[in-house]
Short mmCIF file of C-alpha atoms in Angstrom, two decimals:
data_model
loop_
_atom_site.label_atom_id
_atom_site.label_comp_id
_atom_site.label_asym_id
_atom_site.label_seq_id
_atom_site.Cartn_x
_atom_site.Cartn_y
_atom_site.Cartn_z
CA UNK A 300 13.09 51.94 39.54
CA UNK A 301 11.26 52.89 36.13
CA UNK A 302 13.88 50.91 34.59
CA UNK A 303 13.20 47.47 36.62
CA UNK A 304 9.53 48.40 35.55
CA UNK A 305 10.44 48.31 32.16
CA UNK A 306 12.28 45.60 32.17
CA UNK A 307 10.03 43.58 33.73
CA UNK A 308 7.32 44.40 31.04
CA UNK A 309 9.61 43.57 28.23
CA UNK A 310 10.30 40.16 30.02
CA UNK A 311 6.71 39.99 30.74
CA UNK A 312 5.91 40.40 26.64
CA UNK A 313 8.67 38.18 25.29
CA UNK A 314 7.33 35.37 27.40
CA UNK A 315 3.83 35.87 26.42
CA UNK A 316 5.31 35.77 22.60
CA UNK A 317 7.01 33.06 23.27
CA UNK A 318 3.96 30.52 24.96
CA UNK A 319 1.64 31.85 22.38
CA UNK A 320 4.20 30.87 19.66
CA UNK A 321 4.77 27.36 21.54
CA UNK A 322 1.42 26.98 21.91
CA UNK A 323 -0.06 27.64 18.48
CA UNK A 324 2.32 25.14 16.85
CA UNK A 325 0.79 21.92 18.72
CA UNK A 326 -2.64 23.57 18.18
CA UNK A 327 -1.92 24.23 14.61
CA UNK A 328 -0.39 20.67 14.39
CA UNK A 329 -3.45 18.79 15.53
CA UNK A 330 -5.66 20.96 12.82
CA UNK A 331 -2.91 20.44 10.12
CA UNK A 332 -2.92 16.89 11.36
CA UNK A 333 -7.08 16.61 11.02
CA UNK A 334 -7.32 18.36 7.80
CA UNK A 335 -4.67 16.31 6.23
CA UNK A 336 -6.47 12.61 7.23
CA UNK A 337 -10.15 14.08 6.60
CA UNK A 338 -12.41 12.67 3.56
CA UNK A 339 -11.28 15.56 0.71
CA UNK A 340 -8.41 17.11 -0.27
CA UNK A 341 -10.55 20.16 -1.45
CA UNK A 342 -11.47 20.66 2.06
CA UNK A 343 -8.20 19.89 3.08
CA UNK A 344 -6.84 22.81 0.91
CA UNK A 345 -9.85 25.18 2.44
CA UNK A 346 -9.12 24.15 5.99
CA UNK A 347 -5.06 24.65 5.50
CA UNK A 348 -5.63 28.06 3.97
CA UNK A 349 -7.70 29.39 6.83
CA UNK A 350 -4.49 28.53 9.22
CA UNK A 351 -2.28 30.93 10.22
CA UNK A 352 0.75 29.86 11.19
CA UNK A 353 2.72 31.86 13.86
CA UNK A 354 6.45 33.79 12.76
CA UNK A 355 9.11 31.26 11.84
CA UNK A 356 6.14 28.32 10.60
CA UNK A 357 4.94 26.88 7.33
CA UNK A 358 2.54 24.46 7.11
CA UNK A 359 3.70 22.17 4.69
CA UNK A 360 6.45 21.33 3.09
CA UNK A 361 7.32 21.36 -0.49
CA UNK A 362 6.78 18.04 -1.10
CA UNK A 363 3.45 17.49 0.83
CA UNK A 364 2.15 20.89 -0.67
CA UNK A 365 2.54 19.36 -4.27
CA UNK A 366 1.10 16.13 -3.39
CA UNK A 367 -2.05 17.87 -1.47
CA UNK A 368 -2.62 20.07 -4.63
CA UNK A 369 -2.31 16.93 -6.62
CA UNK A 370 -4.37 15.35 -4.71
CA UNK A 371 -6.87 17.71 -4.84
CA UNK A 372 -6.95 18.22 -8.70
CA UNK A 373 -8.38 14.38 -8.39
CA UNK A 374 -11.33 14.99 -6.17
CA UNK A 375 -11.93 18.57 -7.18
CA UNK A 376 -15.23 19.11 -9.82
CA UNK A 377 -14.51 19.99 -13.15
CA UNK A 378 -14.87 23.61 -12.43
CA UNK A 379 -12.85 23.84 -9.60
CA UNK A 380 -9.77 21.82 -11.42
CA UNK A 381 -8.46 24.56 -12.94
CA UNK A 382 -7.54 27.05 -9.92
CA UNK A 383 -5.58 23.99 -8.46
CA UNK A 384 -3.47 23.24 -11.54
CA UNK A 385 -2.59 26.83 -11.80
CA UNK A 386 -1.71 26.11 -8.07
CA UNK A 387 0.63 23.44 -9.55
CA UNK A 388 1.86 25.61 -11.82
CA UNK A 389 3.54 27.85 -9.57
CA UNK A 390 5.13 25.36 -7.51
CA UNK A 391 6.71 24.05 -10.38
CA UNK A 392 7.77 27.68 -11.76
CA UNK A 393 8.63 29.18 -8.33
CA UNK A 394 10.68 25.80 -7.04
CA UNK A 395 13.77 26.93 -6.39
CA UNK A 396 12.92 30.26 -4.49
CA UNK A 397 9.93 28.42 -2.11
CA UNK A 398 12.10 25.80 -1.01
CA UNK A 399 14.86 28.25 -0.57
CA UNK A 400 12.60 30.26 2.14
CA UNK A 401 10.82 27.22 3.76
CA UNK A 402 14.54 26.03 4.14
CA UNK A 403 14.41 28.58 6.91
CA UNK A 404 11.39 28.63 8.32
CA UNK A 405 9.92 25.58 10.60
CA UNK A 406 7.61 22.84 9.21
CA UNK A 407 4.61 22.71 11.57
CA UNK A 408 4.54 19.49 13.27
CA UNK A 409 7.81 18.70 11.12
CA UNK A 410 7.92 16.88 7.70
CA UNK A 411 5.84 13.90 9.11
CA UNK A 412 6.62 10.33 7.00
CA UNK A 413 3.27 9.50 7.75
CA UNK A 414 0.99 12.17 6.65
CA UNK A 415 3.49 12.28 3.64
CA UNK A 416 2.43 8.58 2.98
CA UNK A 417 -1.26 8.49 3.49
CA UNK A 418 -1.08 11.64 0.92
CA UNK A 419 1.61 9.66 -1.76
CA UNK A 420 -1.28 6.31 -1.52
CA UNK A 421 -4.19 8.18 -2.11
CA UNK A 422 -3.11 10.26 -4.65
CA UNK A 423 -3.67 8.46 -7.92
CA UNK A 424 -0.41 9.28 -10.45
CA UNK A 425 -1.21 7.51 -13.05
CA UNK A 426 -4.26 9.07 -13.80
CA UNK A 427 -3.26 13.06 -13.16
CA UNK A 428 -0.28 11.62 -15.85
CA UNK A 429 -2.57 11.73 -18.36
CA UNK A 430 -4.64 14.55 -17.09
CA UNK A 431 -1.73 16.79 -17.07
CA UNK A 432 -0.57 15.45 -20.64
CA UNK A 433 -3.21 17.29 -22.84
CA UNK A 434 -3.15 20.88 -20.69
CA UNK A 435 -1.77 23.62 -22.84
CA UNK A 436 1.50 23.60 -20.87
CA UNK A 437 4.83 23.15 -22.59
CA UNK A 438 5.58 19.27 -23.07
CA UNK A 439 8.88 19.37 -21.03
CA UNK A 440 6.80 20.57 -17.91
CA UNK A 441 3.82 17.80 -18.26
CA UNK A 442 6.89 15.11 -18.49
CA UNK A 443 8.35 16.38 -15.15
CA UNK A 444 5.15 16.78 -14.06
CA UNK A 445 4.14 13.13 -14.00
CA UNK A 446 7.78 12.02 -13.29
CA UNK A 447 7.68 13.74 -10.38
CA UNK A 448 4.41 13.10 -8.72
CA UNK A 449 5.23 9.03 -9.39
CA UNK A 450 8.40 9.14 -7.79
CA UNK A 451 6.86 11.07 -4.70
CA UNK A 452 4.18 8.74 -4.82
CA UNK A 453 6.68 5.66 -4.96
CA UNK A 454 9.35 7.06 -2.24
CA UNK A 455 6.27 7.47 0.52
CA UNK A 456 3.87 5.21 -0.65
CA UNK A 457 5.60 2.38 -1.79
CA UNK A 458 5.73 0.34 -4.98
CA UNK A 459 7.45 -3.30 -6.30
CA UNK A 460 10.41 -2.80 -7.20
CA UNK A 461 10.21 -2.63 -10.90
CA UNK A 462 7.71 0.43 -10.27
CA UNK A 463 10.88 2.19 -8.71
CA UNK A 464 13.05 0.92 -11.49
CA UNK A 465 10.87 2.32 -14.24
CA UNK A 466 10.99 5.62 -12.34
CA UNK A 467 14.64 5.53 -12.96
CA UNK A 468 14.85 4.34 -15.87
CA UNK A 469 12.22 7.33 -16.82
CA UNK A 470 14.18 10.01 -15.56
CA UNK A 471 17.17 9.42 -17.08
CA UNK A 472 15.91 9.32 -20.48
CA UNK A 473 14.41 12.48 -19.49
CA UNK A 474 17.87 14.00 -18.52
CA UNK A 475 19.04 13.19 -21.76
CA UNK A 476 16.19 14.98 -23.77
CA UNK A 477 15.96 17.98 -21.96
CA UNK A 478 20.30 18.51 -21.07
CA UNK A 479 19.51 22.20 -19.92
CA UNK A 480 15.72 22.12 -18.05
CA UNK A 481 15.60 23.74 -14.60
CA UNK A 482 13.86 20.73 -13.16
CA UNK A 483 17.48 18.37 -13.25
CA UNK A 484 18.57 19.72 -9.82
CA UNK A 485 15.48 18.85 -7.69
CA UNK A 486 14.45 15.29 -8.38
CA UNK A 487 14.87 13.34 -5.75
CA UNK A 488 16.70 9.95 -5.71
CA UNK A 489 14.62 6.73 -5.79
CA UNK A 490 14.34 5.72 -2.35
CA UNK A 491 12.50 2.27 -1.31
CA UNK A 492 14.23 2.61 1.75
CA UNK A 493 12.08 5.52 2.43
CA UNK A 494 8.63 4.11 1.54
CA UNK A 495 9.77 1.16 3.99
CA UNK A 496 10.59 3.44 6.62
CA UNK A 497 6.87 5.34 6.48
CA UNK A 498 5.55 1.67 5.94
CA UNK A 499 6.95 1.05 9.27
CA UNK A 500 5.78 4.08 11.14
CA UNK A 501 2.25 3.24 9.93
CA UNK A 502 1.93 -0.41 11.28
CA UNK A 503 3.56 0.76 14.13
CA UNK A 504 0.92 3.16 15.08
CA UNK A 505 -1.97 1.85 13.23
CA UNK A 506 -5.00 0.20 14.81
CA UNK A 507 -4.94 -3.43 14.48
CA UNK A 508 -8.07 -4.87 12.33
CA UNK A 509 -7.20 -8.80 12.57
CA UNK A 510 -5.98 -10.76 15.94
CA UNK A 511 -4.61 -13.82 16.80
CA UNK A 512 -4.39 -14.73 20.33
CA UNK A 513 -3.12 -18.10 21.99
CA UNK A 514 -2.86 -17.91 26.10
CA UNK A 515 -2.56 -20.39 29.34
CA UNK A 516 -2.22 -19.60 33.00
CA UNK A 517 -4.29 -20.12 36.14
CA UNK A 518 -7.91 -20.37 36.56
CA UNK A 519 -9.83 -20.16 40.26
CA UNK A 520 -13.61 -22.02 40.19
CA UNK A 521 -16.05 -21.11 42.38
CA UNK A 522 -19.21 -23.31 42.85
CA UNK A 523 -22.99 -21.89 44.56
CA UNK A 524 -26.51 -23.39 44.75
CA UNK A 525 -26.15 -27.38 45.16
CA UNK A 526 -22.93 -27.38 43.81
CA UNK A 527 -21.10 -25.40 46.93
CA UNK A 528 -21.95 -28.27 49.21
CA UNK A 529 -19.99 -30.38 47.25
CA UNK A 530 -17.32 -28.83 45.60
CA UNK A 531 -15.02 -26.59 47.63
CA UNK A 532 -13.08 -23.89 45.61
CA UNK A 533 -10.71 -25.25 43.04
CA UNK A 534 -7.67 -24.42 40.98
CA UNK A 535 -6.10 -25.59 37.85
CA UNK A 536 -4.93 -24.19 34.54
CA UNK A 537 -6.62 -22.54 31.52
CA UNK A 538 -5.51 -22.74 27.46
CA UNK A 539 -7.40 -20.50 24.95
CA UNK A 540 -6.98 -19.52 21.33
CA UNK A 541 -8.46 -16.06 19.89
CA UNK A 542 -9.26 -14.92 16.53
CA UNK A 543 -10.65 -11.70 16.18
CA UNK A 544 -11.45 -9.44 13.22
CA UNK A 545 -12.07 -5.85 13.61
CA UNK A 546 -14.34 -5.50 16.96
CA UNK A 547 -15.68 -9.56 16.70
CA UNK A 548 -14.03 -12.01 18.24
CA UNK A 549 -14.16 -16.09 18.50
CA UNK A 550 -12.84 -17.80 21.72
CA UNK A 551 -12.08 -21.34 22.12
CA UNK A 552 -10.78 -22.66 25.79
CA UNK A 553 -10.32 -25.30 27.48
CA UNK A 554 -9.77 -25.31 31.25
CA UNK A 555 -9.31 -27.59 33.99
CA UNK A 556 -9.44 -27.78 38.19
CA UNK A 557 -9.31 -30.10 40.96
CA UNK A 558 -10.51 -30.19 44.77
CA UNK A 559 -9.51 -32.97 47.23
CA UNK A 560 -12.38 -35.49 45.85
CA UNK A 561 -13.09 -34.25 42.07
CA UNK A 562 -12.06 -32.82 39.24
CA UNK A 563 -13.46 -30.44 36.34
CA UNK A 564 -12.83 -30.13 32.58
CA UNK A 565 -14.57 -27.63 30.88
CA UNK A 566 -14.02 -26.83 27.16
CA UNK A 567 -16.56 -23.39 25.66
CA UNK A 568 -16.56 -21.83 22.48
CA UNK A 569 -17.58 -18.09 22.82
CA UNK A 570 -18.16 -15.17 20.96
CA UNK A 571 -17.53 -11.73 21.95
CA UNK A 572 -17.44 -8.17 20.97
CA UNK A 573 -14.56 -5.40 21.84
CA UNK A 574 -15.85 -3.04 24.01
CA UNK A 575 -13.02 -1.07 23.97
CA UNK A 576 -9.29 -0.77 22.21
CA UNK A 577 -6.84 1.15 22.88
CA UNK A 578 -3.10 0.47 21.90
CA UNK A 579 -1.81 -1.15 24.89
CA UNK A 580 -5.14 -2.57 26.46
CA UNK A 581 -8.41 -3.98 25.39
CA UNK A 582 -11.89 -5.11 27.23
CA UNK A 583 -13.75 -7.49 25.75
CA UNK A 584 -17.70 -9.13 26.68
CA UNK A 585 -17.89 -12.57 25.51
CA UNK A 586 -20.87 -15.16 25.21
CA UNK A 587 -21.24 -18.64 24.12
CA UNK A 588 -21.58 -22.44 25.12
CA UNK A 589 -19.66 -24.52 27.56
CA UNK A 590 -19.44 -28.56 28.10
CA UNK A 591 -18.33 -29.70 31.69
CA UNK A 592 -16.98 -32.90 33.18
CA UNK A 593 -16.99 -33.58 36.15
CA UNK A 594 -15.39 -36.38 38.10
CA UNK A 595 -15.67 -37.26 42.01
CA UNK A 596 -14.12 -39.98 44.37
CA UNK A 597 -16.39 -42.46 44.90
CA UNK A 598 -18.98 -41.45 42.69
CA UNK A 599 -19.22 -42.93 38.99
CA UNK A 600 -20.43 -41.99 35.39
CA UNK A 601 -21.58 -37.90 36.24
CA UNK A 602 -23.20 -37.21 32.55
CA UNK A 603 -21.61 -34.09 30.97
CA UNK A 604 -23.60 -30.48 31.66
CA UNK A 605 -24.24 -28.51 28.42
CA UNK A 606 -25.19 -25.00 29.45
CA UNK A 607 -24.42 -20.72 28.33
CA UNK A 608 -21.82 -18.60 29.63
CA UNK A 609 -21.25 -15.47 29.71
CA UNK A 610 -17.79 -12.76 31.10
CA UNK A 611 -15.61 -10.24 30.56
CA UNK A 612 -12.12 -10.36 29.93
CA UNK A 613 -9.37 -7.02 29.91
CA UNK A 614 -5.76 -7.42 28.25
CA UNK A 615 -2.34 -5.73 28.59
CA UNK A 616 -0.16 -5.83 25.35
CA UNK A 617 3.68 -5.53 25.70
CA UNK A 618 5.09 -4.44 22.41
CA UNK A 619 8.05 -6.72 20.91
CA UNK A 620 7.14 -5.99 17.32
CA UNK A 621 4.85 -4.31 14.85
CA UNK A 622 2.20 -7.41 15.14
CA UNK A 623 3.44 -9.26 17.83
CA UNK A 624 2.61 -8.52 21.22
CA UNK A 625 3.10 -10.01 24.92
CA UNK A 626 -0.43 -10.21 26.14
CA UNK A 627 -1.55 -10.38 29.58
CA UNK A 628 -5.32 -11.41 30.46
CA UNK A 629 -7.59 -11.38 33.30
CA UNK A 630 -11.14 -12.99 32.31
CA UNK A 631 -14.35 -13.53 34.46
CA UNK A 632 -17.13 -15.61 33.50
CA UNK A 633 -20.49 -17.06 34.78
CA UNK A 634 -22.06 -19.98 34.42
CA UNK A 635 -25.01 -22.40 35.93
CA UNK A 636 -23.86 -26.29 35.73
CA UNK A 637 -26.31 -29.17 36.18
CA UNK A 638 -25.29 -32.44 37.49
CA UNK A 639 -26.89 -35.44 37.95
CA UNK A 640 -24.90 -37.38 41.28
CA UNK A 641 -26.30 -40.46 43.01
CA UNK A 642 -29.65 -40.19 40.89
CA UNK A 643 -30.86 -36.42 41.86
CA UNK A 644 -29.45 -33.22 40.23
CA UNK A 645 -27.11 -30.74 41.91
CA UNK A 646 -26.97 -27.42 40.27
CA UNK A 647 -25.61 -24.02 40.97
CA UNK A 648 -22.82 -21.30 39.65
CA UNK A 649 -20.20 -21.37 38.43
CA UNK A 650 -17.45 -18.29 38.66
CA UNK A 651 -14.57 -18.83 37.11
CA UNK A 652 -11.66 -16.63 36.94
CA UNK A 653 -8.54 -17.05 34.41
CA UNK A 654 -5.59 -15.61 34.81
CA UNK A 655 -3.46 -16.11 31.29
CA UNK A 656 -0.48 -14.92 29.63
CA UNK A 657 0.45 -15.29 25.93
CA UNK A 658 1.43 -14.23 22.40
CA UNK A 659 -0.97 -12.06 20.37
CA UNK A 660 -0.57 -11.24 16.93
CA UNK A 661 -2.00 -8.21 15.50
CA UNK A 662 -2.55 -7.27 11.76
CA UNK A 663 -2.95 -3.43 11.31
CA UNK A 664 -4.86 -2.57 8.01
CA UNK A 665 -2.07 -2.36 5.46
CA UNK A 666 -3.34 0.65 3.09
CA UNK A 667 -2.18 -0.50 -0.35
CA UNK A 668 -1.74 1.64 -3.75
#
């Protein structure tokens, strides 16, 4: 019986080791995650050193390590610079044996493309180049210094192609002036393919700034006041176009329905604000002018009504690309019309609801070098 007891608080341990291990990593993740996007790599670097990770973690790899420290050099004060070059230093002395053990060990939140990238564009190459060119370091190590941070900076953040080129061309002149430096076995191959790749990942996730929209469908008309005696519910069809930059948008539509005895065109121009965004779906309030025609057997020359409207509108977006989207709208707006019919004026509201379906184009933020 003591046995089964024992047994049973081994199991009981293991499995507690186990879910605390599982659930540190998507904790440590989301703060490795955070501290990575925030406004400074120094407090980046003071955030990532307070993490623990749990037995069989690292939190970064190699590669985003250097670029972090890099990165950090740039925005650090002159007093602070130093402690993050000698930083450098020992990455680029201990190589060989820190990639060997991180080889065995698990990246947190695995080697990400993306928070590789928004490190390789923000880190500015060029200018640590020079920086690292007049440290009291031997020459061979500032020259693979500033190869390698470019060609990091290239494979995740992109470049033209002659950038990558260069790179190339760079390190094999290199090769040929230092024939026996430790550095030759760990420089990794130019890779455009790569910076394409986390190019990719980022439009495909990014928020989209710009929008083009251009929908038709149904639209149902509802008249009140003076107007309901006349004018029965209606149906008919709906065309808009959208252009919208960051939460502002600009709506033009025209729409038209038909009862037994009249018909109704509308055309409005509207503006609007985004209420909210998310990546599939979107609400939107919108505000603006409309101009109405209305026709009706047996009843000539009805002058046009010129009045404000105001709605709401919610879309559905079904992914086909990175910027293109099937988008699916349900809109709602009010409106008072004003008529004048056999010499007296008929007024009342108008509720009008479109039901569209269309293409919508989205532009996420492209974050050049």
């Amino acid at each position: 019986m003591s046995r089964l007891v024992n047994l049973y608080v081994l199991l009981l341990v293991f499995g507690s080791l186990v879910q605390t291990v599982f659930a540190a990593a998507p904790d440590l993740e989301k703060a490795k995650h955070d501290a990575i996007y925030g406004y400074s790599s120094v407090r980046t670097v003071e955030k990532l050193d307070r993490l623990a990770p749990p037995a069989g973690f690292v939190l970064l790899s190699y590669e985003e390590e250097f670029l972090l420290y890099s990165k950090a050099i740039q925005d650090a004060d002159a007093i602070d610079k130093p402690k993050y070059w000698e930083h450098i230093d020992f990455l680029l002395a201990k190589h060989d044996s820190i990639v060997a053990v991180r080889e065995k060990l698990q990246v947190v939140g695995g080697e990400s493309l993306l928070e590789k990238r928004h490190l390789a564009i923000n880190v500015n190459h060029r200018d640590l180049r020079f920086a690292m060119a007049v440290r009291d370091v031997p020459r061979e190590t500032r020259e693979f210094y500033g190869i390698y941070l470019e060609r990091l900076a290239l494979n995740y953040g992109g470049g033209e192609p002659m950038e990558f080129e260069n790179s190339a061309a760079e390190w094999r002149e290199f090769r040929k002036r230092y024939p026996g430096s430790p550095y030759l076995g760990w420089m990794p191959p130019v890779s455009p393919e790569t910076a394409k790749a986390a190019e990719d990942q980022h439009l495909s996730v990014a928020p989209k700034w710009m929008h083009w929209a251009l929908l038709g469908g149904y639209s149902y008309a509802m008249y009140s006041g003076g107007l309901e005696k006349m004018l029965e519910p209606s149906t008919g069809f709906n065309i808009m176009a959208e252009w919208q930059m960051s939460r502002i948008l600009f709506l033009l539509q025209m729409g038209s329905t038909s009862g037994d005895d009249f018909s109704d065109f509308s055309i409005a121009l509207s503006g609007g604000f985004a209420l909210m965004e998310w990546k599939y779906f979107s609400a939107d309030v919108i505000f603006g002018v409309v101009s109405e025609s209305l026709r009706m057997k047996g009843v000539d020359d009805i002058p046009s009504s010129r009045t404000m409207l105001v709605g709401v509108q919610a879309d559905g977006f079904i992914p086909v690309t990175n910027v293109l989207d099937v988008d699916i709208r349900a809109q709602f707006s009010l409106h008072y019309s004003s008529f004048e019919i056999d010499g007296r004026n008929k007024g009342g509201l108008v509720k009008v609801l479109n039901l569209s379906a269309g293409v919508h184009f989205g532009a996420p933020k492209r974050s050049g070098r």
